[in-house]
Coordinates of C-alpha atoms in Angstrom, one line a residue:
Chain A
X1 CA 33.4 -113.7 -7.8
X2 CA 32.2 -112.6 -4.4
X3 CA 29.6 -115.0 -3.2
X4 CA 27.5 -112.1 -2.0
X5 CA 27.1 -111.1 -5.6
X6 CA 25.5 -114.3 -6.7
X7 CA 27.2 -117.0 -8.6
X8 CA 28.3 -120.2 -7.0
X9 CA 27.7 -120.0 -3.3
X10 CA 30.3 -120.8 -0.7
X11 CA 27.9 -122.3 1.7
X12 CA 29.0 -120.4 4.8
X13 CA 26.8 -120.2 7.8
X14 CA 26.5 -117.3 10.2
X15 CA 26.8 -119.1 13.5
X16 CA 28.0 -122.6 14.1
X17 CA 25.4 -123.3 16.8
X18 CA 22.5 -122.4 14.6
X19 CA 20.8 -124.9 12.4
X20 CA 23.0 -124.9 9.3
X21 CA 21.9 -122.3 6.9
X22 CA 23.9 -122.4 3.7
X23 CA 24.0 -119.5 1.4
X24 CA 22.9 -121.5 -1.6
X25 CA 19.6 -122.3 0.2
X26 CA 18.5 -118.7 -0.4
X27 CA 17.8 -117.2 -3.8
X28 CA 17.0 -113.5 -4.2
X29 CA 14.6 -112.5 -6.9
X30 CA 14.4 -108.9 -7.8
X31 CA 11.7 -107.9 -10.3
X32 CA 12.7 -104.7 -12.1
X33 CA 10.9 -102.6 -14.6
X34 CA 13.1 -99.6 -15.7
X35 CA 14.9 -99.4 -12.4
X36 CA 18.4 -98.5 -13.5
X37 CA 18.5 -95.6 -11.0
X38 CA 17.4 -97.5 -7.9
X39 CA 18.7 -101.0 -8.6
X40 CA 22.4 -100.3 -7.8
X41 CA 21.6 -99.2 -4.3
X42 CA 19.4 -102.3 -3.8
X43 CA 22.2 -104.6 -4.9
X44 CA 24.8 -102.8 -2.8
X45 CA 22.6 -103.3 0.3
X46 CA 22.3 -106.9 -0.7
X47 CA 26.0 -107.3 -0.9
X48 CA 26.4 -106.0 2.6
X49 CA 24.2 -108.6 4.2
X50 CA 25.7 -110.4 7.2
X51 CA 24.4 -113.6 5.6
X52 CA 25.0 -113.6 1.9
X53 CA 22.4 -115.1 -0.3
X54 CA 23.4 -117.9 -2.5
X55 CA 22.1 -116.5 -5.8
X56 CA 20.7 -113.2 -6.9
X57 CA 18.5 -113.0 -10.0
X58 CA 17.3 -109.7 -11.4
X59 CA 14.2 -110.1 -13.5
X60 CA 14.3 -107.5 -16.2
X61 CA 10.6 -107.0 -17.1
X62 CA 10.0 -105.1 -20.3
X63 CA 12.8 -102.7 -19.6
X64 CA 13.9 -100.0 -22.0
X65 CA 16.6 -98.6 -19.9
X66 CA 19.9 -100.1 -18.5
X67 CA 18.4 -102.1 -15.7
X68 CA 20.1 -105.3 -17.0
X69 CA 23.5 -103.6 -17.4
X70 CA 23.4 -102.3 -13.8
X71 CA 22.6 -105.7 -12.5
X72 CA 25.4 -107.3 -14.6
X73 CA 27.9 -104.8 -13.2
X74 CA 27.1 -106.1 -9.8
X75 CA 27.7 -109.7 -10.9
X76 CA 24.2 -111.0 -10.5
X77 CA 22.2 -113.1 -12.9
X78 CA 19.8 -111.2 -15.2
X79 CA 16.8 -112.9 -16.8
X80 CA 14.4 -111.1 -19.1
X81 CA 10.7 -111.8 -19.0
X82 CA 9.1 -113.2 -22.2
X83 CA 5.9 -111.6 -23.4
X84 CA 4.9 -110.6 -19.9
X85 CA 1.7 -108.6 -19.7
X86 CA 1.0 -109.3 -16.1
X87 CA 3.3 -106.7 -14.6
X88 CA 5.2 -107.7 -11.4
X89 CA 3.1 -110.8 -10.8
X90 CA 3.9 -112.1 -14.2
X91 CA 7.6 -111.4 -14.0
X92 CA 7.8 -113.1 -10.6
X93 CA 5.9 -116.1 -11.9
X94 CA 8.3 -116.5 -14.8
X95 CA 11.3 -116.2 -12.5
X96 CA 10.0 -118.6 -9.9
X97 CA 9.1 -121.1 -12.6
X98 CA 12.7 -121.0 -13.7
X99 CA 13.9 -121.4 -10.1
X100 CA 12.0 -124.6 -9.7
X101 CA 15.0 -126.5 -11.2
X102 CA 17.3 -125.0 -8.6
X103 CA 15.0 -126.0 -5.8
X104 CA 16.0 -123.4 -3.2
X105 CA 14.8 -123.7 0.3
X106 CA 14.1 -120.0 0.6
X107 CA 13.3 -117.2 -1.8
X108 CA 13.7 -113.5 -1.0
X109 CA 11.5 -111.4 -3.2
X110 CA 12.9 -107.9 -3.2
X111 CA 11.7 -104.7 -4.9
X112 CA 14.3 -103.1 -7.1
X113 CA 14.0 -99.8 -5.1
X114 CA 14.3 -101.3 -1.6
X115 CA 17.4 -101.4 0.5
X116 CA 17.7 -104.1 3.2
X117 CA 19.2 -103.7 6.7
X118 CA 22.4 -105.6 7.0
X119 CA 20.9 -108.3 9.2
X120 CA 17.7 -108.8 7.2
X121 CA 18.6 -112.0 5.5
X122 CA 20.2 -113.6 8.6
X123 CA 17.3 -112.9 10.9
X124 CA 14.7 -113.9 8.3
X125 CA 16.4 -117.2 7.7
X126 CA 16.8 -117.8 11.4
X127 CA 13.1 -117.1 11.9
X128 CA 12.1 -119.5 9.2
X129 CA 14.4 -122.2 10.5
X130 CA 13.0 -121.8 14.0
X131 CA 9.5 -123.0 13.0
X132 CA 8.6 -125.1 9.9
X133 CA 5.1 -123.7 10.0
X134 CA 6.2 -120.2 9.1
X135 CA 5.8 -119.7 5.4
X136 CA 7.1 -116.2 5.1
X137 CA 9.0 -113.5 7.0
X138 CA 7.8 -110.1 6.0
X139 CA 10.1 -107.1 5.9
X140 CA 9.2 -104.0 7.9
X141 CA 9.5 -101.0 5.6
X142 CA 10.5 -97.6 6.6
X143 CA 10.6 -94.4 4.6
X144 CA 13.7 -93.6 2.7
X145 CA 15.1 -90.3 3.8
X146 CA 11.9 -88.2 4.0
X147 CA 12.6 -84.7 2.6
X148 CA 9.3 -83.0 2.5
X149 CA 6.3 -82.8 4.7
X150 CA 4.4 -85.3 2.6
X151 CA 7.3 -87.8 2.7
X152 CA 7.6 -87.3 6.4
X153 CA 3.9 -88.0 6.8
X154 CA 4.3 -91.3 4.9
X155 CA 7.4 -92.1 7.0
X156 CA 5.2 -91.6 10.1
X157 CA 2.5 -93.9 8.7
X158 CA 5.1 -96.6 7.9
X159 CA 6.6 -96.2 11.4
X160 CA 3.1 -96.6 12.9
X161 CA 2.5 -99.7 10.9
X162 CA 5.8 -101.1 12.0
X163 CA 5.0 -100.4 15.6
X164 CA 1.7 -102.1 15.2
X165 CA 3.3 -105.3 13.8
X166 CA 6.0 -105.3 16.5
X167 CA 3.6 -104.8 19.4
X168 CA 0.8 -107.1 18.2
X169 CA 2.9 -109.8 16.4
X170 CA 0.3 -109.8 13.6
X171 CA 1.6 -109.5 10.1
X172 CA -1.3 -108.2 8.1
X173 CA 0.4 -108.3 4.7
X174 CA 3.7 -110.0 3.7
X175 CA 5.0 -106.9 2.0
X176 CA 6.0 -107.1 -1.6
X177 CA 8.9 -104.7 -1.0
X178 CA 11.1 -107.4 0.7
X179 CA 10.0 -110.7 2.1
X180 CA 11.6 -114.1 2.5
X181 CA 9.4 -117.1 1.6
X182 CA 9.8 -120.8 2.2
X183 CA 9.9 -122.1 -1.4
X184 CA 7.8 -125.0 -0.3
X185 CA 5.0 -122.7 0.7
X186 CA 5.1 -120.9 -2.7
X187 CA 5.0 -124.3 -4.4
X188 CA 1.9 -125.2 -2.5
X189 CA 0.2 -121.9 -3.4
X190 CA 1.0 -122.5 -7.0
X191 CA -0.4 -126.0 -6.8
X192 CA -3.6 -124.9 -5.2
X193 CA -4.4 -122.1 -7.7
X194 CA -7.5 -122.7 -9.7
X195 CA -9.0 -124.9 -7.1
X196 CA -8.6 -123.8 -3.5
X197 CA -7.1 -120.5 -4.3
X198 CA -7.9 -117.9 -7.0
X199 CA -5.7 -117.7 -10.1
X200 CA -4.2 -120.1 -12.6
X201 CA -2.7 -123.4 -11.6
X202 CA 1.1 -123.1 -11.6
X203 CA 1.2 -119.4 -10.8
X204 CA 2.7 -118.4 -7.5
X205 CA 1.3 -114.9 -7.9
X206 CA -2.2 -114.4 -9.0
X207 CA -1.8 -112.4 -12.2
X208 CA -5.2 -110.8 -11.9
X209 CA -4.4 -109.3 -8.6
X210 CA -3.2 -105.7 -8.7
X211 CA -1.7 -106.0 -5.2
X212 CA 0.0 -109.3 -5.5
X213 CA 1.5 -109.2 -2.1
X214 CA -1.7 -108.9 -0.2
X215 CA -3.2 -111.7 -2.4
X216 CA -0.3 -114.0 -1.7
X217 CA -0.7 -113.2 2.0
X218 CA -4.3 -114.4 1.9
X219 CA -3.2 -117.4 -0.1
X220 CA -0.6 -118.4 2.4
X221 CA -2.9 -117.9 5.3
X222 CA -5.7 -119.9 3.6
X223 CA -3.2 -122.8 3.3
X224 CA -2.4 -122.6 7.0
X225 CA 1.0 -121.1 6.8
X226 CA 2.1 -118.8 9.5
X227 CA 3.6 -115.4 8.8
X228 CA 6.2 -113.6 10.9
X229 CA 8.3 -110.5 11.0
X230 CA 11.3 -109.4 12.9
X231 CA 12.4 -106.0 14.0
X232 CA 15.8 -106.5 12.3
X233 CA 14.1 -107.3 9.0
X234 CA 14.0 -103.6 8.1
X235 CA 14.1 -102.2 4.7
X236 CA 13.8 -98.8 3.2
X237 CA 11.4 -98.0 0.5
X238 CA 10.7 -95.1 -1.7
X239 CA 8.2 -92.5 -0.6
X240 CA 5.7 -90.9 -3.0
X241 CA 7.0 -87.4 -3.9
X242 CA 3.6 -85.8 -4.8
X243 CA 0.1 -86.0 -3.5
X244 CA -1.0 -87.3 -6.9
X245 CA 1.4 -90.2 -6.8
X246 CA 0.3 -91.0 -3.3
X247 CA -3.3 -91.0 -4.3
X248 CA -2.6 -93.3 -7.3
X249 CA -0.6 -95.7 -5.0
X250 CA -3.2 -95.8 -2.3
X251 CA -6.1 -96.3 -4.7
X252 CA -4.3 -99.2 -6.1
X253 CA -3.5 -100.6 -2.7
X254 CA -7.0 -100.2 -1.3
X255 CA -8.7 -101.5 -4.4
X256 CA -6.3 -104.4 -4.6
X257 CA -7.2 -105.5 -1.1
X258 CA -10.9 -105.1 -1.7
X259 CA -10.7 -107.1 -4.9
X260 CA -8.7 -109.8 -3.1
X261 CA -11.2 -110.0 -0.3
X262 CA -14.0 -110.4 -2.9
X263 CA -12.1 -113.2 -4.6
X264 CA -11.6 -115.1 -1.4
X265 CA -15.0 -114.4 0.1
X266 CA -15.8 -114.3 3.8
X267 CA -13.9 -116.9 5.8
X268 CA -12.0 -117.2 9.0
X269 CA -8.9 -116.1 7.2
X270 CA -10.4 -113.0 5.6
X271 CA -12.7 -112.0 8.5
X272 CA -10.1 -109.8 10.1
X273 CA -9.3 -108.1 6.8
X274 CA -13.0 -107.5 6.1
X275 CA -13.4 -106.1 9.5
X276 CA -10.5 -103.8 8.9
X277 CA -12.0 -102.5 5.7
X278 CA -15.3 -102.0 7.4
X279 CA -13.6 -100.1 10.2
X280 CA -12.0 -97.8 7.7
X281 CA -15.3 -97.2 6.0
X282 CA -17.3 -96.6 9.2
X283 CA -14.5 -94.3 10.4
X284 CA -14.7 -92.2 7.3
X285 CA -18.5 -91.8 7.7
X286 CA -18.1 -91.0 11.3
X287 CA -15.5 -88.3 10.8
X288 CA -17.7 -86.8 8.1
X289 CA -20.6 -86.8 10.5
X290 CA -18.4 -85.3 13.2
X291 CA -17.3 -82.5 10.9
X292 CA -20.9 -81.8 9.9
X293 CA -22.1 -81.7 13.5
X294 CA -19.3 -79.5 14.6
X295 CA -20.0 -77.1 11.7
X296 CA -23.7 -77.1 12.6
X297 CA -22.8 -76.4 16.3
X298 CA -20.5 -73.5 15.4
X299 CA -23.1 -72.1 13.0
X300 CA -25.9 -72.3 15.6
X301 CA -23.7 -70.9 18.4
X302 CA -23.9 -74.0 20.6
X303 CA -20.3 -75.1 20.1
X304 CA -18.5 -75.6 23.4
X305 CA -15.3 -77.4 24.3
X306 CA -15.7 -79.9 27.1
X307 CA -12.9 -81.1 29.3
X308 CA -13.9 -84.7 28.9
X309 CA -13.6 -84.7 25.2
X310 CA -10.3 -82.8 25.5
X311 CA -9.0 -85.6 27.6
X312 CA -10.2 -88.1 25.0
X313 CA -8.4 -86.1 22.3
X314 CA -5.2 -86.2 24.3
X315 CA -5.2 -90.0 24.1
X316 CA -5.1 -89.7 20.4
X317 CA -2.3 -87.2 20.5
X318 CA -0.2 -89.4 22.9
X319 CA -0.9 -92.4 20.6
X320 CA 0.2 -90.5 17.6
X321 CA 3.5 -89.4 19.2
X322 CA 4.3 -92.7 20.9
X323 CA 3.7 -94.8 17.8
X324 CA 6.1 -92.8 15.6
X325 CA 8.8 -92.3 18.2
X326 CA 11.3 -94.3 16.1
X327 CA 11.3 -91.8 13.2
X328 CA 12.9 -89.1 15.2
X329 CA 12.1 -85.6 16.4
X330 CA 10.8 -84.3 13.1
X331 CA 8.2 -87.0 12.8
X332 CA 7.3 -86.6 16.5
X333 CA 6.8 -82.9 16.0
X334 CA 4.5 -83.4 13.0
X335 CA 2.5 -86.0 15.1
X336 CA 2.3 -83.5 17.9
X337 CA 1.0 -80.8 15.5
X338 CA -1.9 -83.2 14.8
X339 CA -3.4 -81.1 11.9
X340 CA -0.9 -82.3 9.2
X341 CA -1.7 -85.9 10.0
X342 CA -5.4 -85.2 10.0
X343 CA -5.0 -83.7 6.5
X344 CA -2.9 -86.7 5.4
X345 CA -5.5 -89.1 6.8
X346 CA -8.2 -87.2 4.9
X347 CA -6.2 -87.7 1.7
X348 CA -6.0 -91.4 2.4
X349 CA -9.7 -91.6 3.1
X350 CA -10.4 -89.9 -0.2
X351 CA -8.3 -92.6 -1.9
X352 CA -10.2 -95.3 0.0
X353 CA -13.5 -93.9 -1.1
X354 CA -12.4 -93.8 -4.7
X355 CA -11.0 -97.3 -4.5
X356 CA -14.2 -98.6 -2.9
X357 CA -16.3 -97.0 -5.7
X358 CA -14.0 -98.5 -8.3
X359 CA -14.2 -101.9 -6.6
X360 CA -18.0 -101.7 -6.5
X361 CA -18.2 -100.7 -10.2
X362 CA -15.4 -103.3 -11.0
X363 CA -13.3 -100.7 -12.7
X364 CA -9.6 -101.2 -13.1
X365 CA -6.9 -99.0 -11.7
X366 CA -3.6 -98.4 -13.4
X367 CA -0.1 -98.8 -12.2
X368 CA 1.8 -95.5 -11.6
X369 CA 5.5 -96.0 -12.1
X370 CA 7.1 -93.2 -10.2
X371 CA 10.5 -91.9 -11.4
X372 CA 12.3 -90.5 -8.5
X373 CA 15.3 -88.1 -8.8
X374 CA 17.0 -89.4 -5.8
X375 CA 20.7 -89.2 -5.3
X376 CA 21.9 -92.5 -6.7
X377 CA 25.4 -93.8 -6.6
X378 CA 27.2 -92.2 -9.5
X379 CA 28.6 -95.6 -10.7
X380 CA 25.1 -96.8 -11.3
X381 CA 24.1 -94.0 -13.6
X382 CA 25.9 -94.4 -16.8
X383 CA 24.7 -92.6 -19.9
X384 CA 21.9 -94.5 -21.4
X385 CA 22.3 -95.5 -25.0
X386 CA 19.2 -94.9 -27.1
X387 CA 17.0 -97.9 -27.5
X388 CA 19.0 -100.1 -25.2
X389 CA 17.3 -103.3 -24.2
X390 CA 17.8 -105.3 -21.1
X391 CA 20.1 -108.3 -21.7
X392 CA 18.7 -111.7 -20.8
X393 CA 20.9 -114.6 -19.9
X394 CA 18.1 -117.2 -19.6
X395 CA 15.6 -116.4 -22.3
X396 CA 12.9 -118.9 -22.9
X397 CA 9.3 -119.5 -22.4
X398 CA 7.9 -119.5 -18.9
X399 CA 8.1 -123.2 -17.9
X400 CA 5.7 -122.8 -14.9
X401 CA 6.1 -125.1 -11.9
X402 CA 4.9 -128.7 -11.9
X403 CA 3.9 -130.4 -8.8
X404 CA 3.7 -133.8 -7.3
X405 CA 0.2 -133.7 -5.8
X406 CA 0.7 -137.1 -4.1
X407 CA 3.1 -135.6 -1.6
X408 CA 0.3 -133.7 0.3
X409 CA 1.2 -135.1 3.7
X410 CA 4.6 -133.5 3.6
X411 CA 3.3 -130.5 1.7
X412 CA 3.4 -130.3 -2.0
X413 CA 6.7 -131.0 -3.7
X414 CA 8.1 -129.0 -6.5
X415 CA 9.6 -130.4 -9.6
X416 CA 11.1 -128.6 -12.4
Chain E
X1 CA -48.2 -90.9 1.6
X2 CA -47.1 -89.3 4.8
X3 CA -46.7 -85.6 5.1
X4 CA -44.7 -84.0 7.9
X5 CA -45.5 -80.5 9.1
X6 CA -42.8 -78.1 10.3
X7 CA -42.9 -79.2 13.9
X8 CA -42.6 -82.9 13.0
X9 CA -39.7 -82.1 10.6
X10 CA -38.0 -80.2 13.5
X11 CA -38.5 -83.2 15.8
X12 CA -37.1 -85.5 13.2
X13 CA -34.1 -83.4 12.6
X14 CA -33.4 -83.1 16.3
X15 CA -33.7 -86.8 16.8
X16 CA -31.4 -87.4 13.8
X17 CA -28.8 -85.0 15.3
X18 CA -29.1 -86.7 18.7
X19 CA -28.6 -90.1 17.2
X20 CA -25.6 -88.9 15.1
X21 CA -24.1 -87.2 18.1
X22 CA -24.5 -90.4 20.2
X23 CA -22.9 -92.5 17.4
X24 CA -20.0 -90.1 16.9
X25 CA -19.4 -90.0 20.7
X26 CA -19.6 -93.8 21.0
X27 CA -17.3 -94.4 18.0
X28 CA -14.8 -91.8 19.3
X29 CA -14.6 -93.5 22.7
X30 CA -14.2 -96.9 21.0
X31 CA -11.3 -95.6 18.8
X32 CA -9.8 -93.8 21.8
X33 CA -9.9 -97.1 23.6
X34 CA -8.0 -98.8 20.8
X35 CA -5.5 -95.9 20.8
X36 CA -5.0 -96.3 24.5
X37 CA -4.4 -100.1 24.1
X38 CA -1.9 -99.4 21.4
X39 CA 0.0 -97.0 23.7
X40 CA -0.1 -99.6 26.4
X41 CA 1.3 -102.2 24.1
X42 CA 4.2 -99.9 23.1
X43 CA 4.9 -99.2 26.8
X44 CA 4.8 -102.9 27.7
X45 CA 7.2 -103.7 24.8
X46 CA 9.5 -100.9 25.8
X47 CA 9.6 -102.2 29.3
X48 CA 10.3 -105.6 28.1
X49 CA 13.2 -104.3 26.1
X50 CA 14.6 -102.6 29.1
X51 CA 14.4 -105.6 31.4
X52 CA 15.9 -108.2 29.0
X53 CA 19.3 -108.4 27.6
X54 CA 19.0 -111.7 25.8
X55 CA 18.5 -111.1 22.1
X56 CA 15.7 -113.2 20.7
X57 CA 17.8 -113.8 17.7
X58 CA 20.2 -116.0 19.6
X59 CA 20.5 -119.4 17.9
X60 CA 18.5 -122.0 19.7
X61 CA 16.2 -119.5 21.3
X62 CA 12.6 -120.5 21.0
X63 CA 10.6 -118.5 18.5
X64 CA 8.8 -116.1 20.8
X65 CA 6.5 -113.3 20.0
X66 CA 7.7 -110.7 17.6
X67 CA 9.5 -108.0 19.5
X68 CA 12.4 -105.7 19.3
X69 CA 15.1 -106.7 21.7
X70 CA 18.3 -104.8 21.3
X71 CA 21.6 -106.0 22.7
X72 CA 22.3 -103.6 25.5
X73 CA 25.5 -103.8 27.4
X74 CA 25.9 -102.3 30.9
X75 CA 26.5 -103.4 34.4
X76 CA 22.9 -102.6 35.5
X77 CA 21.4 -105.0 33.0
X78 CA 24.2 -107.5 33.2
X79 CA 22.7 -108.8 36.4
X80 CA 19.5 -109.6 34.6
X81 CA 21.1 -111.8 31.9
X82 CA 19.2 -115.0 31.6
X83 CA 21.3 -117.3 29.5
X84 CA 20.3 -120.9 29.8
X85 CA 22.8 -123.3 31.1
X86 CA 22.8 -125.2 27.9
X87 CA 23.7 -122.2 25.7
X88 CA 26.6 -119.9 26.2
X89 CA 26.5 -116.2 25.4
X90 CA 27.4 -115.5 21.8
X91 CA 30.9 -114.8 20.9
X92 CA 32.0 -111.5 19.6
X93 CA 32.2 -112.9 16.1
X94 CA 28.7 -114.3 16.4
X95 CA 27.3 -111.0 17.7
X96 CA 28.9 -109.2 14.8
X97 CA 27.4 -111.7 12.4
X98 CA 24.0 -111.1 14.0
X99 CA 24.4 -107.4 13.9
X100 CA 24.6 -106.9 17.6
X101 CA 27.4 -104.7 19.0
X102 CA 29.9 -106.8 21.0
X103 CA 29.9 -105.8 24.6

């Protein structure tokens, strides 16, 4: 079996002069819920990594398609979740609990519809090895082949976010799409749940959080871990095909972050995030006010264009173009046109307002599983037998992770 | 209970509009400043990319600020290579493993 397809690792390292990074030190965990279409491409991208992971586990979570079969065809381990009602967070908790016996040094959590750049693993591991205080290396996601105006607008937004991370060095959220974690850091998070951190003791991911990645980010920061990202740690992720899907996704993201901030309260860790949410809110109110004043000025016949404000507006246009330069000419043209992005931003603001209202009224939002008719590799699209269930090779109850709390000085130790 | 006549209502509306205009103007300038800073950061990073040849992914390199540094070969930049005496440039095999094109 090819070591890049999981199974026994060969223990090769990329470069002899680097700190020895063996393949088996990294385990990849891919939570998948009915992802038979996308999973094949994800695993192929994983097989093409310059540094092969030691072990790959696909966590088939309440699947009623051939997700497990697709994974098995790629030679990776498949485990099925047991009575999981906590979506992705629950699936990951179960998988990480089972990993405790293996005691990997690093864990790559990867979405089933995300394709990694070939150097992703090598660069992420190198970054983690360069500084023991780094708890996670976040992937930088880019849009997967935008085909419509809406998808291009999302690709532009992702490119802008990527530019922001690369120019400021600040990782706001360790993305759930693809990130490499120091297992020790995850163990410490699980050990501090229920006391220092929200959630249940033994859970790496807080099952009550609807955006588990942003919650885990806050948890890692609260425990003093540093977060990093690298330009080479790029991954492509699916784009929402319709405005409705985008709205559902963003309401979930925004509300998830607001809920997480409420759980953690105001602290030195959460202050920048709270400020960010306030900025969004104030920005929305101000833009509404600007629209109102402009309409009033036009109606009263006092509207006039001033050179100074035109110059100020040109700063925004330059910013828009420069920050999406990496997406190519199409994205730059859309940024230059300004109006499409204003419309897109307005749609996001509507989602934010709705999420804020739901957060205030403590109403839940639902997940919106999007089925995309992308062109998948033909080999990964076998006819689906009716009622097929995901195979599970390691069925059993979720063992959780136990911890040796005495080892606090050297950070919390995991035991199986 | 206070009652406002038409003139007072007009004054109140005008004052409100002025305050709103001032707020919108101030906020716009603030956000424009942030946008200008973002553009400057991109320019600085771009400049750094063009003046350095050493990939920050080179084993043994100190973990510096996050930045995109591509391996760029070419005589003009060759002269600016800053390999430390203790570490030799990566071999072709190493560069391939790291995803950088061999020069």
